[in-house]
Amino acid sequence: MKAKLEDFNKKLKVVQDFLDEHHQRYMLVGSGALLNCGIPLQRFCNDVDLEVIEDNDNGKLFKMLQDATTPFYNHEYKGKKRDGKELPFMFTYKDIKVNVWLVKAFNHTQWVWKNNMKIATVYSVLKKKMSYKRVKDFQDLQHIVKTFMEL
């Protein structure tokens, strides 16, 4: 798990530096948050999932990044909208896949502070993941439970 966390956090740091340069308020969510909270995963985190507080201009920034980079496709998000907007913004930044969910307020109300960023808690992330009803999320939960039961 240490290698997975180190590899993920190298990518996360690149994205974090970019967001900080652009004065964004953000929270790490998804599998990367689980990994950073010490939860063992059976698979590698392929992307960085973030909630970013919406301001007047950042939608344009993320749209530009999405339009300028090679798109990748997450079928579970296709057609999903919040406040009439397609979500999330999906783009690659320095060969790192990034999903940015623009929000008026963070959806994850439970978080920890680590590495100069907010990271959604395990319970908050798992609750959100279960609401998506995706096979990969149920497999992750099953692996996590199995791991803890074998302690």
PDB file of N, CA, C and O in Angstrom, residues 56-114:
ATOM      1  N   ASN A  56     -16.337  32.719  -9.822  1.00  0.00           N
ATOM      2  CA  ASN A  56     -16.771  33.344 -11.075  1.00  0.00           C
ATOM      3  C   ASN A  56     -16.065  32.829 -12.311  1.00  0.00           C
ATOM      4  O   ASN A  56     -16.643  32.800 -13.393  1.00  0.00           O
ATOM      5  N   ASP A  57     -14.791  32.428 -12.174  1.00  0.00           N
ATOM      6  CA  ASP A  57     -14.004  32.103 -13.355  1.00  0.00           C
ATOM      7  C   ASP A  57     -13.497  30.669 -13.447  1.00  0.00           C
ATOM      8  O   ASP A  57     -13.052  30.260 -14.504  1.00  0.00           O
ATOM      9  N   ASN A  58     -13.539  29.918 -12.362  1.00  0.00           N
ATOM     10  CA  ASN A  58     -12.861  28.627 -12.436  1.00  0.00           C
ATOM     11  C   ASN A  58     -13.570  27.625 -13.345  1.00  0.00           C
ATOM     12  O   ASN A  58     -12.933  26.718 -13.861  1.00  0.00           O
ATOM     13  N   GLY A  59     -14.851  27.780 -13.577  1.00  0.00           N
ATOM     14  CA  GLY A  59     -15.525  26.922 -14.554  1.00  0.00           C
ATOM     15  C   GLY A  59     -14.907  27.061 -15.929  1.00  0.00           C
ATOM     16  O   GLY A  59     -14.726  26.078 -16.652  1.00  0.00           O
ATOM     17  N   LYS A  60     -14.526  28.284 -16.282  1.00  0.00           N
ATOM     18  CA  LYS A  60     -13.865  28.531 -17.568  1.00  0.00           C
ATOM     19  C   LYS A  60     -12.493  27.863 -17.610  1.00  0.00           C
ATOM     20  O   LYS A  60     -12.097  27.306 -18.631  1.00  0.00           O
ATOM     21  N   LEU A  61     -11.773  27.943 -16.501  1.00  0.00           N
ATOM     22  CA  LEU A  61     -10.445  27.325 -16.425  1.00  0.00           C
ATOM     23  C   LEU A  61     -10.531  25.819 -16.645  1.00  0.00           C
ATOM     24  O   LEU A  61      -9.807  25.268 -17.474  1.00  0.00           O
ATOM     25  N   PHE A  62     -11.434  25.157 -15.937  1.00  0.00           N
ATOM     26  CA  PHE A  62     -11.538  23.701 -16.050  1.00  0.00           C
ATOM     27  C   PHE A  62     -12.130  23.281 -17.392  1.00  0.00           C
ATOM     28  O   PHE A  62     -11.755  22.258 -17.943  1.00  0.00           O
ATOM     29  N   LYS A  63     -13.013  24.078 -17.949  1.00  0.00           N
ATOM     30  CA  LYS A  63     -13.556  23.796 -19.284  1.00  0.00           C
ATOM     31  C   LYS A  63     -12.444  23.901 -20.322  1.00  0.00           C
ATOM     32  O   LYS A  63     -12.340  23.063 -21.219  1.00  0.00           O
ATOM     33  N   MET A  64     -11.592  24.920 -20.183  1.00  0.00           N
ATOM     34  CA  MET A  64     -10.471  25.083 -21.108  1.00  0.00           C
ATOM     35  C   MET A  64      -9.528  23.878 -21.015  1.00  0.00           C
ATOM     36  O   MET A  64      -9.100  23.345 -22.044  1.00  0.00           O
ATOM     37  N   LEU A  65      -9.224  23.436 -19.806  1.00  0.00           N
ATOM     38  CA  LEU A  65      -8.358  22.266 -19.642  1.00  0.00           C
ATOM     39  C   LEU A  65      -8.993  21.023 -20.242  1.00  0.00           C
ATOM     40  O   LEU A  65      -8.330  20.222 -20.896  1.00  0.00           O
ATOM     41  N   GLN A  66     -10.292  20.868 -20.024  1.00  0.00           N
ATOM     42  CA  GLN A  66     -11.009  19.714 -20.583  1.00  0.00           C
ATOM     43  C   GLN A  66     -10.979  19.750 -22.104  1.00  0.00           C
ATOM     44  O   GLN A  66     -10.730  18.738 -22.751  1.00  0.00           O
ATOM     45  N   ASP A  67     -11.225  20.916 -22.685  1.00  0.00           N
ATOM     46  CA  ASP A  67     -11.255  21.050 -24.146  1.00  0.00           C
ATOM     47  C   ASP A  67      -9.867  20.915 -24.775  1.00  0.00           C
ATOM     48  O   ASP A  67      -9.742  20.494 -25.916  1.00  0.00           O
ATOM     49  N   ALA A  68      -8.812  21.262 -24.005  1.00  0.00           N
ATOM     50  CA  ALA A  68      -7.459  21.298 -24.563  1.00  0.00           C
ATOM     51  C   ALA A  68      -6.702  19.985 -24.420  1.00  0.00           C
ATOM     52  O   ALA A  68      -5.641  19.823 -25.016  1.00  0.00           O
ATOM     53  N   THR A  69      -7.218  19.064 -23.629  1.00  0.00           N
ATOM     54  CA  THR A  69      -6.478  17.826 -23.398  1.00  0.00           C
ATOM     55  C   THR A  69      -7.212  16.647 -23.998  1.00  0.00           C
ATOM     56  O   THR A  69      -8.387  16.726 -24.324  1.00  0.00           O
ATOM     57  N   THR A  70      -6.480  15.560 -24.107  1.00  0.00           N
ATOM     58  CA  THR A  70      -7.070  14.338 -24.616  1.00  0.00           C
ATOM     59  C   THR A  70      -8.129  13.867 -23.633  1.00  0.00           C
ATOM     60  O   THR A  70      -7.823  13.611 -22.474  1.00  0.00           O
ATOM     61  N   PRO A  71      -9.355  13.770 -24.073  1.00  0.00           N
ATOM     62  CA  PRO A  71     -10.406  13.373 -23.135  1.00  0.00           C
ATOM     63  C   PRO A  71     -10.309  11.889 -22.769  1.00  0.00           C
ATOM     64  O   PRO A  71      -9.833  11.088 -23.558  1.00  0.00           O
ATOM     65  N   PHE A  72     -10.730  11.568 -21.598  1.00  0.00           N
ATOM     66  CA  PHE A  72     -10.908  10.176 -21.207  1.00  0.00           C
ATOM     67  C   PHE A  72     -12.355  10.058 -20.786  1.00  0.00           C
ATOM     68  O   PHE A  72     -13.006  11.049 -20.457  1.00  0.00           O
ATOM     69  N   TYR A  73     -12.873   8.881 -20.834  1.00  0.00           N
ATOM     70  CA  TYR A  73     -14.303   8.695 -20.708  1.00  0.00           C
ATOM     71  C   TYR A  73     -14.643   7.885 -19.471  1.00  0.00           C
ATOM     72  O   TYR A  73     -14.143   6.795 -19.287  1.00  0.00           O
ATOM     73  N   ASN A  74     -15.445   8.438 -18.617  1.00  0.00           N
ATOM     74  CA  ASN A  74     -16.002   7.713 -17.474  1.00  0.00           C
ATOM     75  C   ASN A  74     -17.506   7.610 -17.702  1.00  0.00           C
ATOM     76  O   ASN A  74     -18.232   8.574 -17.491  1.00  0.00           O
ATOM     77  N   HIS A  75     -17.951   6.450 -18.150  1.00  0.00           N
ATOM     78  CA  HIS A  75     -19.357   6.293 -18.529  1.00  0.00           C
ATOM     79  C   HIS A  75     -20.310   6.542 -17.372  1.00  0.00           C
ATOM     80  O   HIS A  75     -21.440   6.958 -17.583  1.00  0.00           O
ATOM     81  N   GLU A  76     -19.873   6.329 -16.124  1.00  0.00           N
ATOM     82  CA  GLU A  76     -20.807   6.510 -15.014  1.00  0.00           C
ATOM     83  C   GLU A  76     -21.172   7.976 -14.794  1.00  0.00           C
ATOM     84  O   GLU A  76     -22.156   8.276 -14.149  1.00  0.00           O
ATOM     85  N   TYR A  77     -20.380   8.911 -15.349  1.00  0.00           N
ATOM     86  CA  TYR A  77     -20.679  10.327 -15.176  1.00  0.00           C
ATOM     87  C   TYR A  77     -21.420  10.925 -16.373  1.00  0.00           C
ATOM     88  O   TYR A  77     -21.916  12.024 -16.292  1.00  0.00           O
ATOM     89  N   LYS A  78     -21.458  10.201 -17.480  1.00  0.00           N
ATOM     90  CA  LYS A  78     -22.045  10.756 -18.698  1.00  0.00           C
ATOM     91  C   LYS A  78     -23.491  11.192 -18.459  1.00  0.00           C
ATOM     92  O   LYS A  78     -24.313  10.432 -17.971  1.00  0.00           O
ATOM     93  N   GLY A  79     -23.760  12.434 -18.784  1.00  0.00           N
ATOM     94  CA  GLY A  79     -25.108  12.969 -18.680  1.00  0.00           C
ATOM     95  C   GLY A  79     -25.507  13.446 -17.293  1.00  0.00           C
ATOM     96  O   GLY A  79     -26.580  14.005 -17.125  1.00  0.00           O
ATOM     97  N   LYS A  80     -24.657  13.245 -16.279  1.00  0.00           N
ATOM     98  CA  LYS A  80     -24.997  13.710 -14.927  1.00  0.00           C
ATOM     99  C   LYS A  80     -24.855  15.222 -14.880  1.00  0.00           C
ATOM    100  O   LYS A  80     -23.943  15.791 -15.445  1.00  0.00           O
ATOM    101  N   LYS A  81     -25.792  15.859 -14.206  1.00  0.00           N
ATOM    102  CA  LYS A  81     -25.781  17.318 -14.121  1.00  0.00           C
ATOM    103  C   LYS A  81     -26.037  17.765 -12.696  1.00  0.00           C
ATOM    104  O   LYS A  81     -26.692  17.085 -11.922  1.00  0.00           O
ATOM    105  N   ARG A  82     -25.484  18.925 -12.377  1.00  0.00           N
ATOM    106  CA  ARG A  82     -25.791  19.606 -11.132  1.00  0.00           C
ATOM    107  C   ARG A  82     -25.955  21.070 -11.488  1.00  0.00           C
ATOM    108  O   ARG A  82     -25.102  21.631 -12.161  1.00  0.00           O
ATOM    109  N   ASP A  83     -27.027  21.682 -11.075  1.00  0.00           N
ATOM    110  CA  ASP A  83     -27.312  23.078 -11.411  1.00  0.00           C
ATOM    111  C   ASP A  83     -27.260  23.295 -12.921  1.00  0.00           C
ATOM    112  O   ASP A  83     -26.787  24.323 -13.396  1.00  0.00           O
ATOM    113  N   GLY A  84     -27.713  22.292 -13.678  1.00  0.00           N
ATOM    114  CA  GLY A  84     -27.763  22.400 -15.126  1.00  0.00           C
ATOM    115  C   GLY A  84     -26.431  22.224 -15.830  1.00  0.00           C
ATOM    116  O   GLY A  84     -26.338  22.378 -17.037  1.00  0.00           O
ATOM    117  N   LYS A  85     -25.365  21.877 -15.087  1.00  0.00           N
ATOM    118  CA  LYS A  85     -24.037  21.742 -15.690  1.00  0.00           C
ATOM    119  C   LYS A  85     -23.625  20.283 -15.697  1.00  0.00           C
ATOM    120  O   LYS A  85     -23.858  19.563 -14.747  1.00  0.00           O
ATOM    121  N   GLU A  86     -22.967  19.872 -16.800  1.00  0.00           N
ATOM    122  CA  GLU A  86     -22.403  18.519 -16.856  1.00  0.00           C
ATOM    123  C   GLU A  86     -21.265  18.431 -15.849  1.00  0.00           C
ATOM    124  O   GLU A  86     -20.471  19.353 -15.726  1.00  0.00           O
ATOM    125  N   LEU A  87     -21.202  17.336 -15.154  1.00  0.00           N
ATOM    126  CA  LEU A  87     -20.137  17.142 -14.171  1.00  0.00           C
ATOM    127  C   LEU A  87     -19.533  15.776 -14.314  1.00  0.00           C
ATOM    128  O   LEU A  87     -20.217  14.867 -14.717  1.00  0.00           O
ATOM    129  N   PRO A  88     -18.348  15.564 -13.924  1.00  0.00           N
ATOM    130  CA  PRO A  88     -17.328  16.546 -13.565  1.00  0.00           C
ATOM    131  C   PRO A  88     -16.602  17.039 -14.800  1.00  0.00           C
ATOM    132  O   PRO A  88     -16.825  16.539 -15.894  1.00  0.00           O
ATOM    133  N   PHE A  89     -15.705  17.998 -14.610  1.00  0.00           N
ATOM    134  CA  PHE A  89     -14.771  18.346 -15.673  1.00  0.00           C
ATOM    135  C   PHE A  89     -13.702  17.261 -15.655  1.00  0.00           C
ATOM    136  O   PHE A  89     -13.124  16.977 -14.611  1.00  0.00           O
ATOM    137  N   MET A  90     -13.459  16.633 -16.789  1.00  0.00           N
ATOM    138  CA  MET A  90     -12.466  15.568 -16.885  1.00  0.00           C
ATOM    139  C   MET A  90     -11.376  16.007 -17.856  1.00  0.00           C
ATOM    140  O   MET A  90     -11.667  16.383 -18.985  1.00  0.00           O
ATOM    141  N   PHE A  91     -10.140  15.965 -17.370  1.00  0.00           N
ATOM    142  CA  PHE A  91      -9.031  16.388 -18.215  1.00  0.00           C
ATOM    143  C   PHE A  91      -7.750  15.709 -17.741  1.00  0.00           C
ATOM    144  O   PHE A  91      -7.715  15.098 -16.674  1.00  0.00           O
ATOM    145  N   THR A  92      -6.724  15.822 -18.575  1.00  0.00           N
ATOM    146  CA  THR A  92      -5.401  15.369 -18.158  1.00  0.00           C
ATOM    147  C   THR A  92      -4.540  16.601 -17.975  1.00  0.00           C
ATOM    148  O   THR A  92      -4.605  17.548 -18.766  1.00  0.00           O
ATOM    149  N   TYR A  93      -3.765  16.578 -16.919  1.00  0.00           N
ATOM    150  CA  TYR A  93      -2.825  17.659 -16.636  1.00  0.00           C
ATOM    151  C   TYR A  93      -1.474  17.010 -16.375  1.00  0.00           C
ATOM    152  O   TYR A  93      -1.344  16.209 -15.440  1.00  0.00           O
ATOM    153  N   LYS A  94      -0.510  17.296 -17.230  1.00  0.00           N
ATOM    154  CA  LYS A  94       0.818  16.677 -17.137  1.00  0.00           C
ATOM    155  C   LYS A  94       0.699  15.158 -17.029  1.00  0.00           C
ATOM    156  O   LYS A  94       1.289  14.527 -16.170  1.00  0.00           O
ATOM    157  N   ASP A  95      -0.124  14.587 -17.903  1.00  0.00           N
ATOM    158  CA  ASP A  95      -0.364  13.140 -17.997  1.00  0.00           C
ATOM    159  C   ASP A  95      -1.067  12.542 -16.775  1.00  0.00           C
ATOM    160  O   ASP A  95      -1.012  11.335 -16.544  1.00  0.00           O
ATOM    161  N   ILE A  96      -1.739  13.369 -15.995  1.00  0.00           N
ATOM    162  CA  ILE A  96      -2.478  12.900 -14.827  1.00  0.00           C
ATOM    163  C   ILE A  96      -3.966  13.116 -15.099  1.00  0.00           C
ATOM    164  O   ILE A  96      -4.383  14.224 -15.450  1.00  0.00           O
ATOM    165  N   LYS A  97      -4.740  12.047 -14.964  1.00  0.00           N
ATOM    166  CA  LYS A  97      -6.183  12.164 -15.147  1.00  0.00           C
ATOM    167  C   LYS A  97      -6.784  12.853 -13.925  1.00  0.00           C
ATOM    168  O   LYS A  97      -6.500  12.470 -12.789  1.00  0.00           O
ATOM    169  N   VAL A  98      -7.617  13.861 -14.185  1.00  0.00           N
ATOM    170  CA  VAL A  98      -8.217  14.641 -13.107  1.00  0.00           C
ATOM    171  C   VAL A  98      -9.719  14.761 -13.356  1.00  0.00           C
ATOM    172  O   VAL A  98     -10.150  15.032 -14.478  1.00  0.00           O
ATOM    173  N   ASN A  99     -10.496  14.543 -12.303  1.00  0.00           N
ATOM    174  CA  ASN A  99     -11.942  14.797 -12.315  1.00  0.00           C
ATOM    175  C   ASN A  99     -12.196  15.928 -11.334  1.00  0.00           C
ATOM    176  O   ASN A  99     -11.878  15.793 -10.151  1.00  0.00           O
ATOM    177  N   VAL A 100     -12.742  17.033 -11.824  1.00  0.00           N
ATOM    178  CA  VAL A 100     -13.058  18.164 -10.955  1.00  0.00           C
ATOM    179  C   VAL A 100     -14.569  18.342 -10.914  1.00  0.00           C
ATOM    180  O   VAL A 100     -15.206  18.551 -11.939  1.00  0.00           O
ATOM    181  N   TRP A 101     -15.105  18.234  -9.710  1.00  0.00           N
ATOM    182  CA  TRP A 101     -16.519  18.478  -9.469  1.00  0.00           C
ATOM    183  C   TRP A 101     -16.643  19.887  -8.909  1.00  0.00           C
ATOM    184  O   TRP A 101     -16.202  20.149  -7.785  1.00  0.00           O
ATOM    185  N   LEU A 102     -17.183  20.822  -9.697  1.00  0.00           N
ATOM    186  CA  LEU A 102     -17.403  22.177  -9.184  1.00  0.00           C
ATOM    187  C   LEU A 102     -18.634  22.165  -8.292  1.00  0.00           C
ATOM    188  O   LEU A 102     -19.699  21.679  -8.689  1.00  0.00           O
ATOM    189  N   VAL A 103     -18.489  22.693  -7.087  1.00  0.00           N
ATOM    190  CA  VAL A 103     -19.574  22.677  -6.106  1.00  0.00           C
ATOM    191  C   VAL A 103     -19.692  24.054  -5.456  1.00  0.00           C
ATOM    192  O   VAL A 103     -18.718  24.795  -5.357  1.00  0.00           O
ATOM    193  N   LYS A 104     -20.895  24.375  -5.026  1.00  0.00           N
ATOM    194  CA  LYS A 104     -21.116  25.632  -4.296  1.00  0.00           C
ATOM    195  C   LYS A 104     -20.602  25.509  -2.863  1.00  0.00           C
ATOM    196  O   LYS A 104     -20.125  26.471  -2.281  1.00  0.00           O
ATOM    197  N   ALA A 105     -20.722  24.317  -2.302  1.00  0.00           N
ATOM    198  CA  ALA A 105     -20.178  23.991  -0.983  1.00  0.00           C
ATOM    199  C   ALA A 105     -19.744  22.533  -1.050  1.00  0.00           C
ATOM    200  O   ALA A 105     -20.310  21.744  -1.807  1.00  0.00           O
ATOM    201  N   PHE A 106     -18.740  22.175  -0.270  1.00  0.00           N
ATOM    202  CA  PHE A 106     -18.259  20.799  -0.308  1.00  0.00           C
ATOM    203  C   PHE A 106     -19.383  19.831   0.051  1.00  0.00           C
ATOM    204  O   PHE A 106     -20.103  20.039   1.023  1.00  0.00           O
ATOM    205  N   ASN A 107     -19.529  18.778  -0.753  1.00  0.00           N
ATOM    206  CA  ASN A 107     -20.530  17.740  -0.487  1.00  0.00           C
ATOM    207  C   ASN A 107     -20.097  16.839   0.661  1.00  0.00           C
ATOM    208  O   ASN A 107     -20.929  16.271   1.354  1.00  0.00           O
ATOM    209  N   HIS A 108     -18.810  16.696   0.827  1.00  0.00           N
ATOM    210  CA  HIS A 108     -18.265  15.893   1.924  1.00  0.00           C
ATOM    211  C   HIS A 108     -18.071  16.823   3.114  1.00  0.00           C
ATOM    212  O   HIS A 108     -17.160  17.654   3.124  1.00  0.00           O
ATOM    213  N   THR A 109     -18.936  16.698   4.103  1.00  0.00           N
ATOM    214  CA  THR A 109     -18.876  17.599   5.248  1.00  0.00           C
ATOM    215  C   THR A 109     -17.911  17.094   6.319  1.00  0.00           C
ATOM    216  O   THR A 109     -17.593  17.819   7.252  1.00  0.00           O
ATOM    217  N   GLN A 110     -17.461  15.855   6.191  1.00  0.00           N
ATOM    218  CA  GLN A 110     -16.466  15.315   7.108  1.00  0.00           C
ATOM    219  C   GLN A 110     -15.143  15.227   6.359  1.00  0.00           C
ATOM    220  O   GLN A 110     -15.077  14.641   5.269  1.00  0.00           O
ATOM    221  N   TRP A 111     -14.097  15.796   6.938  1.00  0.00           N
ATOM    222  CA  TRP A 111     -12.800  15.802   6.278  1.00  0.00           C
ATOM    223  C   TRP A 111     -11.685  15.902   7.304  1.00  0.00           C
ATOM    224  O   TRP A 111     -11.917  16.250   8.460  1.00  0.00           O
ATOM    225  N   VAL A 112     -10.483  15.556   6.864  1.00  0.00           N
ATOM    226  CA  VAL A 112      -9.277  15.708   7.667  1.00  0.00           C
ATOM    227  C   VAL A 112      -8.318  16.622   6.906  1.00  0.00           C
ATOM    228  O   VAL A 112      -8.449  16.799   5.689  1.00  0.00           O
ATOM    229  N   TRP A 113      -7.377  17.187   7.616  1.00  0.00           N
ATOM    230  CA  TRP A 113      -6.377  18.064   7.013  1.00  0.00           C
ATOM    231  C   TRP A 113      -5.065  17.289   6.944  1.00  0.00           C
ATOM    232  O   TRP A 113      -4.566  16.819   7.962  1.00  0.00           O
ATOM    233  N   LYS A 114      -4.526  17.113   5.737  1.00  0.00           N
ATOM    234  CA  LYS A 114      -3.278  16.381   5.555  1.00  0.00           C
ATOM    235  C   LYS A 114      -2.575  16.940   4.328  1.00  0.00           C
ATOM    236  O   LYS A 114      -3.226  17.216   3.312  1.00  0.00           O
TER     237      LYS A 114
END
